[in-house]
């Protein structure tokens, strides 16, 4: 079964700290790994994404680390701010043509609270 | 560029009724995907349309259907509504040109079935 397991379910971080969210996948056909941020009442917003040909990608305060052999990837939020408080979802998909391509398989989400 | 728009934003329906939700993708995007979001099951893929053709379908009963028009706008329909269909229905669009695989979500339609 195609699954993406995400942990932790919830995370409380002090302002200025580092938030780390982890995901693990099973399907070796996955080759595209995005992270989404969702605020209450809004749709998920694409934060950052990575392909397996690199081990790390950084955009501003957000970094994805990718370990292909372990089939794991993680999101690091540096200098976490109260405005980062939201639910974060990891996802994975295969971009090869054919059945199942492009559909995102999501983790269950991590509710991040950044306290002042 | 305007983002993905979904209408209506909120809907209340009764068991047994049917409902149609609409999605307008980002201009130039040819792929539209639909997802269901519930507290228990999370985000689950429903189906994806590309150039008016359904390319992929998730594990949902046949009561869930969709279509895409020549202008890439998409609709999804749920017939014979059940209480368990109460959810946030999200539409995502993607250009899928070259190496671009990003999917951008709309605000969703909150469906409540009573």
Coordinates of N, CA and C in Angstrom, one line a residue:
Chain A
X1 N 0.8 -1.2 0.0 CA 0.0 0.0 0.0 C 0.9 1.2 0.0
X2 N 0.5 2.2 -0.8 CA 1.3 3.4 -0.8 C 1.0 4.3 0.4
X3 N 2.0 4.5 1.2 CA 1.8 5.2 2.4 C 2.9 6.2 2.6
X4 N 2.6 7.3 3.3 CA 3.6 8.2 3.8 C 3.3 8.4 5.3
X5 N 4.3 8.1 6.1 CA 4.1 8.2 7.5 C 4.8 9.5 8.0
X6 N 4.1 10.3 8.8 CA 4.5 11.6 9.2 C 4.6 11.6 10.8
X7 N 5.6 12.2 11.3 CA 5.7 12.4 12.8 C 6.5 13.7 13.1
X8 N 6.2 14.3 14.2 CA 5.2 14.0 15.2 C 3.8 14.5 14.7
X9 N 2.8 14.1 15.5 CA 1.4 14.6 15.2 C 1.3 16.1 15.6
X10 N 2.0 16.4 16.7 CA 1.9 17.8 17.1 C 3.3 18.2 17.6
X11 N 3.6 19.5 17.6 CA 4.9 20.0 17.9 C 4.8 21.4 18.5
X12 N 5.4 21.6 19.6 CA 5.4 22.9 20.3 C 6.9 23.4 20.3
X13 N 7.1 24.5 19.7 CA 8.5 25.1 19.6 C 8.5 26.5 20.1
X14 N 9.6 26.8 20.8 CA 9.8 28.2 21.3 C 10.2 29.1 20.1
X15 N 9.7 30.3 20.1 CA 10.1 31.3 19.1 C 11.6 31.4 18.9
X16 N 12.1 31.3 17.7 CA 13.5 31.3 17.4 C 14.1 29.9 17.4
X17 N 13.4 28.9 17.8 CA 13.9 27.6 17.7 C 13.8 26.9 16.4
X18 N 14.2 25.6 16.3 CA 14.1 24.9 15.1 C 13.0 23.9 15.2
X19 N 12.1 23.9 14.2 CA 11.0 22.9 14.1 C 11.5 21.8 13.1
X20 N 11.3 20.5 13.5 CA 11.7 19.4 12.6 C 10.5 18.4 12.5
X21 N 10.1 18.2 11.3 CA 9.0 17.2 11.0 C 9.6 16.2 10.1
X22 N 9.3 14.9 10.4 CA 9.8 13.8 9.7 C 8.8 13.0 8.9
X23 N 9.2 12.5 7.8 CA 8.3 11.6 7.0 C 9.1 10.5 6.4
X24 N 8.4 9.3 6.3 CA 8.9 8.1 5.7 C 8.0 7.6 4.7
X25 N 8.5 7.1 3.6 CA 7.7 6.5 2.5 C 8.1 5.1 2.2
X26 N 7.2 4.4 1.5 CA 7.4 3.0 1.2 C 7.6 2.8 -0.3
X27 N 6.9 3.5 -1.1 CA 6.9 3.3 -2.5 C 8.1 3.8 -3.2
X28 N 9.0 3.0 -3.7 CA 10.3 3.4 -4.3 C 10.0 4.2 -5.7
X29 N 8.8 4.1 -6.2 CA 8.5 4.8 -7.4 C 8.3 6.3 -7.2
X30 N 8.1 6.7 -5.9 CA 7.9 8.1 -5.6 C 9.2 8.9 -6.0
X31 N 9.1 10.0 -6.6 CA 10.2 10.8 -7.0 C 10.0 12.3 -6.9
X32 N 9.0 12.7 -6.2 CA 8.7 14.1 -6.0 C 8.1 14.2 -4.6
X33 N 8.7 15.1 -3.8 CA 8.4 15.2 -2.4 C 8.1 16.6 -2.0
X34 N 6.9 17.1 -1.9 CA 6.6 18.4 -1.5 C 6.1 18.5 -0.1
X35 N 6.3 19.7 0.5 CA 5.7 20.0 1.8 C 4.7 21.1 1.6
X36 N 3.6 21.0 2.4 CA 2.5 22.0 2.3 C 2.3 22.5 3.7
X37 N 1.8 23.8 3.8 CA 1.5 24.4 5.0 C 0.0 24.8 4.9
X38 N -0.8 24.5 5.9 CA -2.2 24.8 5.9 C -2.6 25.5 7.2
X39 N -3.2 26.7 7.0 CA -3.8 27.4 8.1 C -5.3 27.1 8.2
X40 N -5.9 27.2 9.3 CA -7.3 26.9 9.5 C -8.2 27.7 8.5
X41 N -9.1 27.0 7.8 CA -10.0 27.6 6.9 C -9.4 27.9 5.5
X42 N -8.2 27.4 5.3 CA -7.5 27.7 4.0 C -7.1 26.3 3.4
X43 N -6.8 26.4 2.1 CA -6.3 25.2 1.4 C -4.8 25.1 1.7
X44 N -4.2 23.9 1.5 CA -2.8 23.7 1.6 C -2.0 24.6 0.7
X45 N -0.9 25.2 1.2 CA 0.0 26.1 0.3 C 1.3 25.4 0.2
X46 N 1.8 25.3 -1.1 CA 3.0 24.6 -1.4 C 4.2 25.5 -0.8
X47 N 5.0 24.8 0.1 CA 6.1 25.5 0.7 C 7.4 25.3 0.0
X48 N 7.8 24.0 -0.2 CA 9.0 23.6 -0.8 C 8.9 22.2 -1.2
X49 N 9.7 21.8 -2.3 CA 9.6 20.4 -2.8 C 11.0 20.0 -3.2
X50 N 11.2 18.7 -3.2 CA 12.6 18.1 -3.5 C 12.4 16.9 -4.4
X51 N 13.4 16.7 -5.3 CA 13.5 15.5 -6.1 C 14.6 14.6 -5.5
X52 N 14.6 13.3 -5.7 CA 15.6 12.4 -5.1 C 17.1 12.6 -5.6
X53 N 17.3 13.5 -6.6 CA 18.7 13.6 -7.1 C 19.5 14.6 -6.2
X54 N 18.9 15.2 -5.2 CA 19.6 16.0 -4.3 C 19.3 15.6 -2.9
X55 N 20.2 15.9 -1.9 CA 20.0 15.4 -0.5 C 19.4 16.6 0.3
X56 N 19.5 17.8 -0.2 CA 19.0 18.9 0.6 C 18.6 20.0 -0.3
X57 N 17.5 20.7 0.1 CA 17.1 21.9 -0.6 C 16.7 23.0 0.4
X58 N 17.1 24.2 0.2 CA 16.8 25.2 1.2 C 16.2 26.4 0.5
X59 N 15.1 26.9 1.1 CA 14.4 28.1 0.6 C 14.1 29.0 1.8
X60 N 14.9 30.0 2.0 CA 14.7 30.9 3.2 C 14.9 30.1 4.5
X61 N 13.9 30.2 5.4 CA 14.1 29.5 6.6 C 13.7 28.0 6.6
X62 N 13.2 27.5 5.4 CA 12.7 26.2 5.2 C 13.8 25.3 4.5
X63 N 14.1 24.1 5.0 CA 15.0 23.2 4.4 C 14.4 21.8 4.4
X64 N 14.5 21.2 3.3 CA 14.2 19.7 3.2 C 15.5 18.9 3.2
X65 N 15.5 17.9 4.0 CA 16.6 17.0 4.0 C 16.1 15.6 3.5
X66 N 16.8 15.0 2.5 CA 16.3 13.8 1.9 C 17.3 12.7 2.0
X67 N 16.8 11.5 2.5 CA 17.7 10.3 2.6 C 17.1 9.2 1.7
X68 N 17.6 9.0 0.5 CA 17.0 8.1 -0.4 C 17.1 6.6 0.1
X69 N 18.2 6.3 0.6 CA 18.4 4.9 1.0 C 17.5 4.5 2.2
X70 N 17.2 5.5 3.1 CA 16.4 5.2 4.2 C 14.9 5.5 3.9
X71 N 14.7 6.1 2.7 CA 13.3 6.4 2.3 C 12.7 7.4 3.3
X72 N 13.4 8.4 3.7 CA 12.9 9.3 4.7 C 13.2 10.8 4.2
X73 N 12.4 11.7 4.6 CA 12.7 13.1 4.3 C 12.1 13.9 5.4
X74 N 12.7 15.1 5.6 CA 12.3 15.9 6.8 C 12.3 17.4 6.4
X75 N 11.4 18.1 7.1 CA 11.3 19.6 7.0 C 11.9 20.2 8.2
X76 N 12.8 21.2 8.0 CA 13.4 21.9 9.1 C 13.0 23.4 8.9
X77 N 12.4 24.0 10.0 CA 12.0 25.4 10.0 C 13.0 26.1 10.9
X78 N 13.9 26.9 10.4 CA 14.8 27.6 11.3 C 14.2 28.9 11.8
X79 N 14.6 29.3 13.0 CA 14.2 30.6 13.5 C 12.6 30.6 13.5
X80 N 12.0 29.6 14.0 CA 10.5 29.5 14.0 C 9.9 30.7 14.6
X81 N 8.8 31.1 13.9 CA 8.0 32.3 14.4 C 6.6 31.9 14.7
X82 N 5.9 32.7 15.5 CA 4.5 32.5 15.8 C 3.7 32.4 14.6
X83 N 4.0 33.1 13.5 CA 3.3 33.1 12.3 C 3.4 31.8 11.5
X84 N 4.4 30.9 11.9 CA 4.6 29.6 11.3 C 3.6 28.6 11.9
X85 N 2.9 29.0 12.9 CA 1.9 28.1 13.6 C 0.9 27.7 12.6
X86 N 0.8 26.4 12.2 CA 0.0 25.9 11.2 C 0.1 24.4 11.2
X87 N -0.6 23.7 10.3 CA -0.5 22.3 10.1 C 0.4 22.1 8.8
X88 N 1.3 21.2 9.0 CA 2.3 20.9 7.9 C 2.1 19.5 7.4
X89 N 2.0 19.3 6.1 CA 1.8 18.0 5.5 C 3.0 17.7 4.6
X90 N 3.5 16.5 4.7 CA 4.5 16.0 3.7 C 3.6 15.2 2.7
X91 N 4.2 15.1 1.5 CA 3.5 14.3 0.4 C 4.5 13.7 -0.5
X92 N 4.1 12.8 -1.3 CA 4.9 12.2 -2.3 C 4.1 11.8 -3.5
X93 N 4.8 11.8 -4.6 CA 4.1 11.3 -5.8 C 5.2 10.8 -6.8
X94 N 4.7 10.0 -7.8 CA 5.5 9.6 -8.9 C 5.2 10.4 -10.1
X95 N 6.2 10.9 -10.8 CA 6.0 11.7 -11.9 C 6.2 10.9 -13.2
X96 N 6.3 9.6 -13.1 CA 6.4 8.8 -14.3 C 5.0 8.7 -14.9
X97 N 4.9 8.6 -16.2 CA 3.6 8.5 -16.8 C 3.0 7.1 -16.5
X98 N 1.7 7.0 -16.5 CA 1.1 5.8 -16.2 C 0.2 5.9 -15.0
X99 N -0.4 4.8 -14.7 CA -1.4 4.8 -13.6 C -0.8 5.2 -12.3
X100 N -1.5 6.1 -11.6 CA -1.0 6.6 -10.3 C 0.0 7.8 -10.4
X101 N 0.3 8.2 -11.6 CA 1.3 9.3 -11.7 C 0.6 10.6 -11.2
X102 N 1.5 11.4 -10.7 CA 1.1 12.8 -10.2 C 0.2 12.8 -9.0
X103 N -0.5 11.8 -8.7 CA -1.4 11.9 -7.5 C -0.5 12.0 -6.3
X104 N -0.9 13.0 -5.4 CA -0.1 13.1 -4.2 C -0.7 12.2 -3.1
X105 N 0.3 11.5 -2.4 CA -0.1 10.7 -1.2 C 0.5 11.5 0.0
X106 N -0.5 11.9 0.9 CA -0.1 12.8 2.0 C 0.2 12.1 3.3
X107 N 1.0 12.6 4.1 CA 1.1 12.2 5.5 C -0.1 12.8 6.2
X108 N -0.2 12.4 7.5 CA -1.4 12.8 8.3 C -1.3 14.2 8.8
X109 N -0.2 14.8 8.7 CA -0.1 16.2 9.2 C 0.6 16.3 10.5
X110 N 1.2 17.5 10.7 CA 1.8 17.9 12.0 C 1.3 19.3 12.4
X111 N 0.7 19.4 13.5 CA 0.2 20.7 14.0 C 1.3 21.3 14.8
X112 N 1.9 22.4 14.2 CA 3.0 23.1 14.8 C 2.5 24.4 15.6
X113 N 2.9 24.5 16.8 CA 2.6 25.7 17.6 C 3.9 26.3 18.0
X114 N 4.1 27.6 17.6 CA 5.3 28.3 18.0 C 4.9 29.3 19.0
X115 N 5.5 29.2 20.2 CA 5.1 30.0 21.3 C 6.1 31.2 21.5
X116 N 5.6 32.4 21.8 CA 6.5 33.5 22.0 C 7.5 33.4 23.1
Chain B
X1 N -0.9 36.4 -11.3 CA -1.8 35.3 -11.7 C -2.8 35.0 -10.6
X2 N -4.1 34.9 -11.0 CA -5.1 34.5 -10.0 C -4.8 33.1 -9.6
X3 N -5.2 32.7 -8.3 CA -5.0 31.4 -7.9 C -6.1 30.5 -8.3
X4 N -6.1 29.3 -7.7 CA -7.2 28.3 -7.9 C -8.5 28.8 -7.2
X5 N -9.6 28.9 -7.9 CA -10.8 29.3 -7.2 C -11.8 28.1 -7.2
X6 N -12.5 28.0 -6.1 CA -13.5 27.0 -5.9 C -14.9 27.6 -5.5
X7 N -15.9 27.1 -6.0 CA -17.2 27.5 -5.7 C -18.2 26.3 -5.5
X8 N -19.1 26.4 -4.6 CA -19.2 27.4 -3.5 C -18.2 27.1 -2.5
X9 N -18.0 28.0 -1.5 CA -17.1 27.8 -0.4 C -17.7 26.9 0.7
X10 N -19.0 27.0 0.8 CA -19.7 26.2 1.9 C -21.0 25.7 1.3
X11 N -21.4 24.5 1.7 CA -22.6 23.8 1.2 C -23.1 22.9 2.4
X12 N -24.4 23.0 2.5 CA -25.1 22.1 3.4 C -26.1 21.3 2.6
X13 N -26.0 20.0 2.7 CA -26.9 19.1 1.9 C -27.5 18.1 2.9
X14 N -28.6 17.4 2.4 CA -29.2 16.4 3.1 C -28.8 15.0 2.5
X15 N -28.8 14.0 3.4 CA -28.5 12.6 2.9 C -29.4 12.3 1.7
X16 N -28.8 11.7 0.7 CA -29.5 11.2 -0.4 C -29.5 12.2 -1.6
X17 N -29.2 13.5 -1.3 CA -29.1 14.5 -2.3 C -27.8 14.3 -3.1
X18 N -27.7 15.1 -4.1 CA -26.5 15.1 -4.9 C -25.9 16.5 -4.9
X19 N -24.6 16.7 -5.2 CA -24.0 18.0 -5.1 C -22.9 18.1 -6.2
X20 N -22.8 19.3 -6.7 CA -21.8 19.6 -7.8 C -20.9 20.7 -7.3
X21 N -19.6 20.5 -7.3 CA -18.6 21.5 -6.9 C -17.8 21.9 -8.1
X22 N -17.4 23.1 -8.1 CA -16.7 23.7 -9.3 C -15.3 24.2 -8.9
X23 N -14.4 24.1 -9.9 CA -13.0 24.5 -9.7 C -12.5 25.2 -10.9
X24 N -11.9 26.3 -10.8 CA -11.2 27.0 -11.9 C -9.7 27.0 -11.6
X25 N -8.9 26.4 -12.4 CA -7.5 26.3 -12.2 C -6.8 27.6 -12.5
X26 N -5.5 27.6 -12.1 CA -4.7 28.8 -12.5 C -4.6 28.8 -14.0
X27 N -4.6 30.0 -14.6 CA -4.6 30.2 -16.0 C -3.4 29.5 -16.6
X28 N -3.6 28.7 -17.6 CA -2.6 28.0 -18.3 C -2.3 26.6 -17.8
X29 N -2.9 26.3 -16.6 CA -2.7 24.9 -16.0 C -3.7 24.0 -16.7
X30 N -3.3 22.8 -17.1 CA -4.1 21.9 -17.8 C -4.6 20.7 -16.9
X31 N -3.9 20.5 -15.8 CA -4.2 19.4 -14.9 C -5.0 19.9 -13.7
X32 N -6.0 19.2 -13.4 CA -6.8 19.5 -12.2 C -7.0 18.2 -11.4
X33 N -6.7 18.3 -10.1 CA -6.9 17.1 -9.2 C -7.8 17.5 -8.1
X34 N -8.5 16.5 -7.6 CA -9.5 16.7 -6.5 C -9.0 15.8 -5.3
X35 N -9.1 16.4 -4.1 CA -8.8 15.7 -2.9 C -9.9 15.9 -1.9
X36 N -10.1 14.9 -1.0 CA -11.0 15.0 0.1 C -10.2 15.1 1.4
X37 N -10.5 16.1 2.2 CA -9.8 16.2 3.5 C -10.8 16.0 4.7
X38 N -10.5 15.1 5.5 CA -11.3 14.9 6.7 C -10.4 14.7 7.9
X39 N -10.9 15.0 9.1 CA -10.0 14.9 10.3 C -9.5 13.4 10.5
X40 N -10.3 12.4 10.2 CA -9.9 11.1 10.4 C -9.0 10.5 9.3
X41 N -9.3 10.7 8.1 CA -8.6 10.1 7.0 C -7.5 11.1 6.4
X42 N -7.5 12.3 6.8 CA -6.6 13.3 6.2 C -6.9 13.6 4.8
X43 N -5.9 13.9 4.0 CA -6.0 14.3 2.6 C -6.0 13.0 1.7
X44 N -7.0 12.8 0.9 CA -7.1 11.6 0.1 C -7.4 12.0 -1.3
X45 N -6.7 11.4 -2.3 CA -6.8 11.7 -3.7 C -8.1 11.1 -4.2
X46 N -8.9 12.0 -5.0 CA -10.1 11.5 -5.6 C -9.9 11.1 -7.1
X47 N -9.5 12.1 -7.9 CA -9.2 11.9 -9.3 C -8.5 13.1 -9.9
X48 N -7.9 12.8 -11.0 CA -7.2 13.9 -11.7 C -7.6 13.9 -13.2
X49 N -7.7 15.1 -13.7 CA -8.1 15.3 -15.1 C -7.0 16.1 -15.8
X50 N -6.8 15.7 -17.0 CA -5.8 16.4 -17.9 C -6.3 16.5 -19.3
X51 N -6.5 17.7 -19.8 CA -7.0 17.9 -21.1 C -8.3 17.1 -21.3
X52 N -9.2 17.3 -20.4 CA -10.6 16.8 -20.4 C -10.7 15.2 -20.2
X53 N -9.5 14.6 -19.9 CA -9.5 13.1 -19.7 C -9.2 12.8 -18.3
X54 N -9.9 11.9 -17.7 CA -9.5 11.4 -16.4 C -8.3 10.5 -16.5
X55 N -7.2 10.9 -15.9 CA -6.0 10.1 -16.0 C -5.8 9.1 -14.8
X56 N -6.3 9.6 -13.6 CA -6.1 8.7 -12.4 C -7.4 8.8 -11.5
X57 N -7.6 7.8 -10.8 CA -8.7 7.8 -9.9 C -8.3 7.1 -8.6
X58 N -8.7 7.7 -7.5 CA -8.4 7.1 -6.2 C -9.4 6.1 -5.8
X59 N -9.3 5.6 -4.6 CA -10.2 4.6 -4.1 C -11.5 5.1 -3.4
X60 N -12.3 5.7 -4.3 CA -13.6 6.2 -3.8 C -14.7 5.5 -4.6
X61 N -15.9 5.4 -4.0 CA -17.0 4.7 -4.7 C -17.4 5.5 -6.0
X62 N -18.2 4.8 -6.8 CA -18.6 5.4 -8.1 C -19.5 6.6 -7.9
X63 N -20.0 6.9 -6.7 CA -20.9 8.0 -6.4 C -20.1 9.4 -6.6
X64 N -18.8 9.2 -6.6 CA -17.9 10.4 -6.8 C -17.5 10.4 -8.3
X65 N -17.8 11.5 -9.0 CA -17.4 11.6 -10.4 C -16.9 13.0 -10.7
X66 N -16.4 13.1 -11.8 CA -15.9 14.5 -12.2 C -15.8 14.6 -13.7
X67 N -15.5 15.8 -14.1 CA -15.3 16.1 -15.5 C -14.5 17.4 -15.6
X68 N -13.9 17.5 -16.8 CA -13.1 18.7 -17.1 C -13.5 19.3 -18.4
X69 N -13.6 20.6 -18.5 CA -14.1 21.2 -19.7 C -12.9 21.7 -20.5
X70 N -13.2 22.1 -21.7 CA -12.1 22.5 -22.7 C -11.3 23.7 -22.1
X71 N -11.9 24.5 -21.2 CA -11.1 25.6 -20.7 C -10.4 25.2 -19.4
X72 N -10.3 23.9 -19.1 CA -9.6 23.3 -18.0 C -10.4 23.4 -16.7
X73 N -11.5 24.2 -16.6 CA -12.3 24.2 -15.5 C -12.9 22.8 -15.2
X74 N -13.0 22.5 -13.9 CA -13.4 21.1 -13.6 C -14.6 21.2 -12.6
X75 N -15.4 20.1 -12.6 CA -16.5 19.9 -11.7 C -16.4 18.5 -11.1
X76 N -16.8 18.4 -9.9 CA -16.9 17.1 -9.3 C -18.3 16.9 -8.8
X77 N -18.9 15.8 -8.9 CA -20.2 15.5 -8.5 C -20.2 14.3 -7.5
X78 N -21.0 14.5 -6.4 CA -21.3 13.4 -5.5 C -22.7 13.1 -5.5
X79 N -23.1 11.9 -5.8 CA -24.5 11.5 -5.8 C -24.9 10.8 -4.5
X80 N -26.1 10.7 -4.2 CA -26.6 10.0 -3.1 C -25.8 10.2 -1.8
X81 N -25.7 11.4 -1.4 CA -24.8 11.8 -0.3 C -25.1 11.0 1.0
X82 N -23.9 10.7 1.6 CA -24.0 10.0 2.9 C -23.3 11.0 3.9
X83 N -23.6 10.7 5.2 CA -23.1 11.5 6.3 C -21.6 11.6 6.2
X84 N -21.0 10.5 5.9 CA -19.5 10.4 5.8 C -18.9 11.2 4.7
X85 N -19.7 11.7 3.8 CA -19.1 12.6 2.8 C -18.9 14.0 3.2
X86 N -19.2 14.3 4.5 CA -18.9 15.6 5.0 C -17.4 15.8 5.1
X87 N -16.9 16.8 4.4 CA -15.5 17.0 4.3 C -15.2 18.3 3.7
X88 N -13.9 18.6 3.6 CA -13.4 19.7 2.8 C -12.9 19.2 1.5
X89 N -13.5 19.6 0.4 CA -13.1 19.1 -0.9 C -12.2 20.2 -1.5
X90 N -11.0 19.7 -1.9 CA -9.9 20.6 -2.4 C -9.6 20.3 -3.8
X91 N -9.4 21.3 -4.6 CA -9.0 21.2 -6.0 C -7.6 21.7 -6.1
X92 N -6.8 21.1 -6.9 CA -5.4 21.5 -7.1 C -5.1 21.6 -8.6
X93 N -4.4 22.6 -9.0 CA -4.1 22.6 -10.4 C -2.6 22.6 -10.6
X94 N -2.2 22.1 -11.8 CA -0.8 21.9 -12.1 C -0.6 22.2 -13.6
X95 N 0.6 22.8 -13.9 CA 0.8 23.0 -15.4 C 1.3 21.7 -16.0
X96 N 2.2 21.0 -15.3 CA 2.8 19.8 -15.8 C 3.5 20.0 -17.2
X97 N 4.1 21.2 -17.3 CA 4.9 21.5 -18.5 C 6.3 21.3 -18.1
X98 N 7.0 20.6 -19.0 CA 8.5 20.3 -18.7 C 8.6 19.6 -17.4
X99 N 9.4 20.1 -16.5 CA 9.7 19.4 -15.3 C 8.9 20.0 -14.1
X100 N 7.8 20.6 -14.4 CA 7.0 21.3 -13.4 C 5.9 20.4 -12.9
X101 N 6.0 20.0 -11.6 CA 5.0 19.1 -11.0 C 4.3 19.7 -9.9
X102 N 4.5 20.9 -9.6 CA 3.9 21.6 -8.4 C 2.4 21.6 -8.6
X103 N 1.7 21.3 -7.5 CA 0.2 21.3 -7.4 C -0.1 22.5 -6.5
X104 N -1.0 23.3 -6.9 CA -1.5 24.5 -6.2 C -2.9 24.3 -5.8
X105 N -3.2 24.4 -4.5 CA -4.6 24.2 -4.0 C -5.4 25.4 -4.0
X106 N -6.7 25.2 -4.1 CA -7.7 26.2 -3.9 C -8.1 26.3 -2.4
X107 N -9.0 27.1 -2.0 CA -9.4 27.2 -0.6 C -10.3 26.1 -0.2
X108 N -10.9 25.4 -1.1 CA -11.7 24.3 -0.8 C -13.2 24.6 -0.7
X109 N -14.0 23.6 -0.8 CA -15.5 23.7 -0.5 C -15.8 22.8 0.7
X110 N -16.3 23.5 1.7 CA -16.7 22.7 2.9 C -18.1 22.2 2.7
X111 N -18.2 20.9 2.7 CA -19.5 20.2 2.5 C -20.0 19.6 3.8
X112 N -21.2 19.9 4.2 CA -21.7 19.3 5.4 C -23.0 18.6 5.0
X113 N -23.1 17.3 5.3 CA -24.2 16.4 5.0 C -25.0 16.1 6.3
X114 N -26.3 16.5 6.3 CA -27.1 16.3 7.5 C -28.1 15.2 7.3

